[in-house]
Amino acid sequence: MTNNILTPSFHIYYSKQLNQLPRSIKIDIWKRLTSRKYPLSLEQASGIHPEVEDMLNQAVEKYIKKKEHQRMKPITSNCENLLRKENEELCISKQVLEKKIEELLDLQEQYKSREVAMTRSLEESGGKVTQLSDSVAFFKSIIPDTKKAIASAEKSIDLLENKCHNLKDIISAKDRKIIALVDQILSKTEHSDVTIEPETYPNTHERKLWAKRHSESDHDLETRKKYTFRP
């Protein structure tokens, strides 16, 4: 705590006055501000305060007058070394302070860039989430209608399959009647119809030919129309 009280920590606002004063005077002013009967707090002394400004201005004025007075006297080498040392310390302090200010400005720019990037990313993510939510809501809304359509299609398929079975039965019955009539006719005449499958095949070629026609009739309606097959 004592080190904080004795170590000057003036605000950068008073750099002009501080650059004109030696370290010993700055320490003395700091002590008077923080250790007098009614002292300033460290926060007040380190900030911008009218008492701090008045005391620094007075010290600068006195110090300038003192230096002007000393110019009238021979300047010893010890005084020159002291002043040179104080000036070097001030230059170093100024350089350090300027470097810190530059670093803070760089950090501020980096923070702003990251903030802009994060804001843009959040906006884009929000838009994608909204689109996804809309898509999910849409698909949920059409699920009942889709289920109804599927159920209706399944019923239609069942009906078509039943009709196909019925048609196959009808065609098969028709073929049997035709063949029976043809067999009766052929038994009394020597005429034969090449579009009606014979009861027995005269040769291997004929058997393979009708087997081929059987196969084609499964997917060729014209073949089914043209030829009559035995069950």
CSV table of C-alpha atoms in Angstrom, one decimal:
chain,number,residue,atom,x,y,z
A,1,MET,CA,0.0,0.0,0.0
A,2,THR,CA,2.9,2.4,0.9
A,3,ASN,CA,4.6,1.8,-2.5
A,4,ASN,CA,1.3,2.7,-4.3
A,5,ILE,CA,1.1,5.9,-2.3
A,6,LEU,CA,4.7,6.9,-2.9
A,7,THR,CA,4.8,6.0,-6.6
A,8,PRO,CA,3.5,8.7,-8.8
A,9,SER,CA,0.6,7.6,-11.1
A,10,PHE,CA,-0.6,10.8,-12.7
A,11,HIS,CA,-3.1,10.8,-15.6
A,12,ILE,CA,-1.8,11.0,-19.2
A,13,TYR,CA,-3.8,14.2,-19.5
A,14,TYR,CA,-1.0,16.0,-17.5
A,15,SER,CA,1.8,14.7,-19.7
A,16,LYS,CA,2.7,18.3,-20.8
A,17,GLN,CA,3.3,19.4,-17.2
A,18,LEU,CA,4.9,16.1,-16.1
A,19,ASN,CA,7.4,16.3,-19.0
A,20,GLN,CA,8.7,19.6,-17.7
A,21,LEU,CA,9.2,18.4,-14.1
A,22,PRO,CA,12.0,16.2,-12.6
A,23,ARG,CA,11.1,12.9,-10.9
A,24,SER,CA,11.9,14.3,-7.4
A,25,ILE,CA,9.3,17.1,-7.8
A,26,LYS,CA,6.7,14.7,-9.2
A,27,ILE,CA,7.2,12.4,-6.2
A,28,ASP,CA,7.0,15.4,-3.8
A,29,ILE,CA,3.7,16.6,-5.4
A,30,TRP,CA,2.3,13.0,-5.3
A,31,LYS,CA,3.2,12.8,-1.6
A,32,ARG,CA,1.5,16.1,-0.8
A,33,LEU,CA,-1.7,15.1,-2.7
A,34,THR,CA,-2.0,11.7,-1.1
A,35,SER,CA,-0.5,12.3,2.4
A,36,ARG,CA,-1.6,15.7,3.5
A,37,LYS,CA,-4.2,16.4,6.2
A,38,TYR,CA,-7.1,16.1,3.8
A,39,PRO,CA,-5.6,13.9,1.1
A,40,LEU,CA,-6.9,12.9,-2.3
A,41,SER,CA,-7.7,9.2,-2.8
A,42,LEU,CA,-5.4,7.3,-5.2
A,43,GLU,CA,-8.2,7.2,-7.7
A,44,GLN,CA,-8.7,11.0,-7.5
A,45,ALA,CA,-4.9,11.7,-7.7
A,46,SER,CA,-4.5,9.3,-10.7
A,47,GLY,CA,-7.4,10.9,-12.5
A,48,ILE,CA,-8.3,14.4,-13.9
A,49,HIS,CA,-8.8,16.6,-10.8
A,50,PRO,CA,-8.6,20.4,-10.4
A,51,GLU,CA,-6.3,20.2,-7.4
A,52,VAL,CA,-3.9,18.0,-9.3
A,53,GLU,CA,-3.9,20.4,-12.2
A,54,ASP,CA,-3.4,23.5,-10.0
A,55,MET,CA,-0.5,21.9,-8.1
A,56,LEU,CA,1.3,20.7,-11.3
A,57,ASN,CA,0.9,24.1,-12.9
A,58,GLN,CA,2.3,25.8,-9.9
A,59,ALA,CA,5.2,23.4,-9.7
A,60,VAL,CA,6.0,23.9,-13.4
A,61,GLU,CA,5.9,27.6,-13.0
A,62,LYS,CA,8.2,27.5,-10.0
A,63,TYR,CA,10.5,25.0,-11.6
A,64,ILE,CA,10.8,27.1,-14.8
A,65,LYS,CA,11.6,30.2,-12.7
A,66,LYS,CA,14.1,28.2,-10.7
A,67,LYS,CA,15.8,27.0,-13.9
A,68,GLU,CA,15.9,30.6,-15.2
A,69,HIS,CA,17.5,31.7,-12.0
A,70,GLN,CA,20.0,28.9,-12.1
A,71,ARG,CA,21.0,29.9,-15.6
A,72,MET,CA,22.6,32.9,-14.1
A,73,LYS,CA,24.9,30.7,-12.1
A,74,PRO,CA,27.6,28.3,-13.3
A,75,ILE,CA,26.1,24.9,-14.1
A,76,THR,CA,28.1,22.2,-12.5
A,77,SER,CA,28.7,18.8,-14.1
A,78,ASN,CA,26.6,17.1,-11.4
A,79,CYS,CA,23.5,19.1,-12.3
A,80,GLU,CA,24.0,18.4,-16.0
A,81,ASN,CA,24.2,14.7,-15.4
A,82,LEU,CA,21.1,14.8,-13.2
A,83,LEU,CA,19.1,16.7,-15.7
A,84,ARG,CA,20.3,14.4,-18.5
A,85,LYS,CA,19.3,11.4,-16.5
A,86,GLU,CA,15.9,12.8,-15.8
A,87,ASN,CA,15.4,13.6,-19.4
A,88,GLU,CA,16.4,10.1,-20.4
A,89,GLU,CA,13.9,8.7,-17.9
A,90,LEU,CA,11.2,10.9,-19.3
A,91,CYS,CA,12.0,9.9,-22.9
A,92,ILE,CA,11.9,6.2,-21.9
A,93,SER,CA,8.7,6.6,-20.0
A,94,LYS,CA,7.2,8.5,-23.0
A,95,GLN,CA,8.2,5.7,-25.4
A,96,VAL,CA,6.9,3.0,-23.1
A,97,LEU,CA,3.6,4.9,-22.8
A,98,GLU,CA,3.3,5.4,-26.5
A,99,LYS,CA,4.0,1.8,-27.2
A,100,LYS,CA,1.3,0.7,-24.7
A,101,ILE,CA,-1.2,3.1,-26.4
A,102,GLU,CA,-0.4,1.6,-29.8
A,103,GLU,CA,-0.9,-1.9,-28.4
A,104,LEU,CA,-4.2,-0.9,-26.9
A,105,LEU,CA,-5.4,0.6,-30.2
A,106,ASP,CA,-4.4,-2.6,-32.0
A,107,LEU,CA,-6.3,-4.7,-29.5
A,108,GLN,CA,-9.3,-2.4,-29.9
A,109,GLU,CA,-9.2,-2.8,-33.7
A,110,GLN,CA,-8.9,-6.6,-33.4
A,111,TYR,CA,-11.8,-6.7,-31.0
A,112,LYS,CA,-13.9,-4.7,-33.4
A,113,SER,CA,-13.1,-7.0,-36.3
A,114,ARG,CA,-13.9,-10.1,-34.3
A,115,GLU,CA,-17.1,-8.5,-33.1
A,116,VAL,CA,-18.2,-7.7,-36.7
A,117,ALA,CA,-17.3,-11.3,-37.8
A,118,MET,CA,-19.2,-12.9,-34.9
A,119,THR,CA,-22.2,-10.7,-35.5
A,120,ARG,CA,-22.3,-11.6,-39.2
A,121,SER,CA,-21.9,-15.3,-38.3
A,122,LEU,CA,-24.7,-15.2,-35.8
A,123,GLU,CA,-27.0,-13.5,-38.4
A,124,GLU,CA,-26.2,-16.1,-41.0
A,125,SER,CA,-26.8,-18.9,-38.5
A,126,GLY,CA,-30.0,-17.4,-37.4
A,127,GLY,CA,-31.2,-17.2,-41.1
A,128,LYS,CA,-30.3,-20.9,-41.6
A,129,VAL,CA,-32.1,-21.9,-38.5
A,130,THR,CA,-35.2,-20.0,-39.6
A,131,GLN,CA,-35.1,-21.7,-43.0
A,132,LEU,CA,-34.6,-25.1,-41.4
A,133,SER,CA,-37.5,-24.5,-39.0
A,134,ASP,CA,-39.8,-23.5,-41.9
A,135,SER,CA,-38.8,-26.6,-43.9
A,136,VAL,CA,-39.5,-28.8,-40.9
A,137,ALA,CA,-42.9,-27.1,-40.2
A,138,PHE,CA,-43.8,-27.5,-43.9
A,139,PHE,CA,-43.0,-31.2,-44.0
A,140,LYS,CA,-44.8,-31.8,-40.8
A,141,SER,CA,-47.9,-30.1,-42.3
A,142,ILE,CA,-47.9,-32.3,-45.4
A,143,ILE,CA,-47.4,-35.6,-43.5
A,144,PRO,CA,-51.1,-36.2,-42.9
A,145,ASP,CA,-52.0,-35.5,-46.5
A,146,THR,CA,-49.1,-37.7,-47.7
A,147,LYS,CA,-50.3,-40.6,-45.4
A,148,LYS,CA,-53.8,-40.2,-46.8
A,149,ALA,CA,-52.5,-40.2,-50.4
A,150,ILE,CA,-50.4,-43.4,-49.7
A,151,ALA,CA,-53.3,-45.2,-48.2
A,152,SER,CA,-55.5,-44.2,-51.1
A,153,ALA,CA,-52.8,-45.4,-53.6
A,154,GLU,CA,-52.6,-48.7,-51.7
A,155,LYS,CA,-56.3,-49.2,-52.0
A,156,SER,CA,-56.2,-48.4,-55.7
A,157,ILE,CA,-53.4,-50.9,-56.2
A,158,ASP,CA,-55.3,-53.6,-54.3
A,159,LEU,CA,-58.4,-52.9,-56.5
A,160,LEU,CA,-56.3,-53.1,-59.7
A,161,GLU,CA,-54.7,-56.3,-58.6
A,162,ASN,CA,-58.1,-57.8,-57.9
A,163,LYS,CA,-59.3,-56.7,-61.3
A,164,CYS,CA,-56.2,-58.2,-63.0
A,165,HIS,CA,-56.9,-61.5,-61.2
A,166,ASN,CA,-60.5,-61.4,-62.3
A,167,LEU,CA,-59.5,-60.6,-65.9
A,168,LYS,CA,-57.1,-63.5,-65.9
A,169,ASP,CA,-59.8,-65.8,-64.7
A,170,ILE,CA,-62.2,-64.5,-67.3
A,171,ILE,CA,-59.6,-64.9,-70.1
A,172,SER,CA,-58.7,-68.4,-68.9
A,173,ALA,CA,-62.4,-69.4,-68.9
A,174,LYS,CA,-62.8,-67.9,-72.4
A,175,ASP,CA,-59.8,-69.8,-73.7
A,176,ARG,CA,-61.1,-73.1,-72.3
A,177,LYS,CA,-64.5,-72.5,-74.0
A,178,ILE,CA,-62.8,-71.7,-77.3
A,179,ILE,CA,-60.5,-74.7,-77.2
A,180,ALA,CA,-63.4,-77.0,-76.3
A,181,LEU,CA,-65.4,-75.7,-79.3
A,182,VAL,CA,-62.5,-75.9,-81.6
A,183,ASP,CA,-61.7,-79.5,-80.5
A,184,GLN,CA,-65.3,-80.4,-81.2
A,185,ILE,CA,-65.1,-78.8,-84.7
A,186,LEU,CA,-61.7,-80.3,-85.5
A,187,SER,CA,-63.0,-83.8,-84.5
A,188,LYS,CA,-65.5,-83.6,-87.3
A,189,THR,CA,-63.4,-81.7,-89.9
A,190,GLU,CA,-59.8,-81.8,-91.1
A,191,HIS,CA,-59.3,-78.0,-90.8
A,192,SER,CA,-57.0,-76.7,-88.0
A,193,ASP,CA,-56.6,-73.1,-86.7
A,194,VAL,CA,-52.9,-72.1,-86.3
A,195,THR,CA,-53.9,-69.4,-83.7
A,196,ILE,CA,-55.2,-72.0,-81.3
A,197,GLU,CA,-52.7,-74.1,-79.3
A,198,PRO,CA,-53.1,-77.7,-80.3
A,199,GLU,CA,-53.8,-80.4,-77.7
A,200,THR,CA,-50.7,-82.3,-78.8
A,201,TYR,CA,-47.6,-81.0,-80.6
A,202,PRO,CA,-46.7,-82.7,-83.9
A,203,ASN,CA,-42.9,-82.0,-83.3
A,204,THR,CA,-40.3,-80.4,-81.1
A,205,HIS,CA,-40.2,-77.2,-83.1
A,206,GLU,CA,-44.0,-76.7,-82.6
A,207,ARG,CA,-43.7,-77.2,-78.9
A,208,LYS,CA,-40.9,-74.6,-78.6
A,209,LEU,CA,-42.8,-72.2,-80.7
A,210,TRP,CA,-45.9,-72.3,-78.5
A,211,ALA,CA,-43.7,-72.1,-75.3
A,212,LYS,CA,-42.2,-68.9,-76.7
A,213,ARG,CA,-45.7,-67.6,-77.5
A,214,HIS,CA,-46.8,-68.4,-73.9
A,215,SER,CA,-43.8,-66.4,-72.6
A,216,GLU,CA,-44.5,-63.4,-74.8
A,217,SER,CA,-48.2,-63.3,-73.9
A,218,ASP,CA,-47.3,-62.5,-70.3
A,219,HIS,CA,-46.2,-59.0,-71.3
A,220,ASP,CA,-47.4,-58.6,-74.9
A,221,LEU,CA,-51.2,-57.8,-75.2
A,222,GLU,CA,-51.1,-58.3,-79.0
A,223,THR,CA,-49.8,-61.8,-78.6
A,224,ARG,CA,-52.5,-62.5,-76.0
A,225,LYS,CA,-55.1,-61.3,-78.5
A,226,LYS,CA,-53.8,-63.2,-81.5
A,227,TYR,CA,-53.4,-66.6,-79.9
A,228,THR,CA,-55.5,-68.8,-77.7
A,229,PHE,CA,-53.6,-70.9,-75.2
A,230,ARG,CA,-54.6,-74.1,-73.4
A,231,PRO,CA,-54.7,-73.9,-69.6
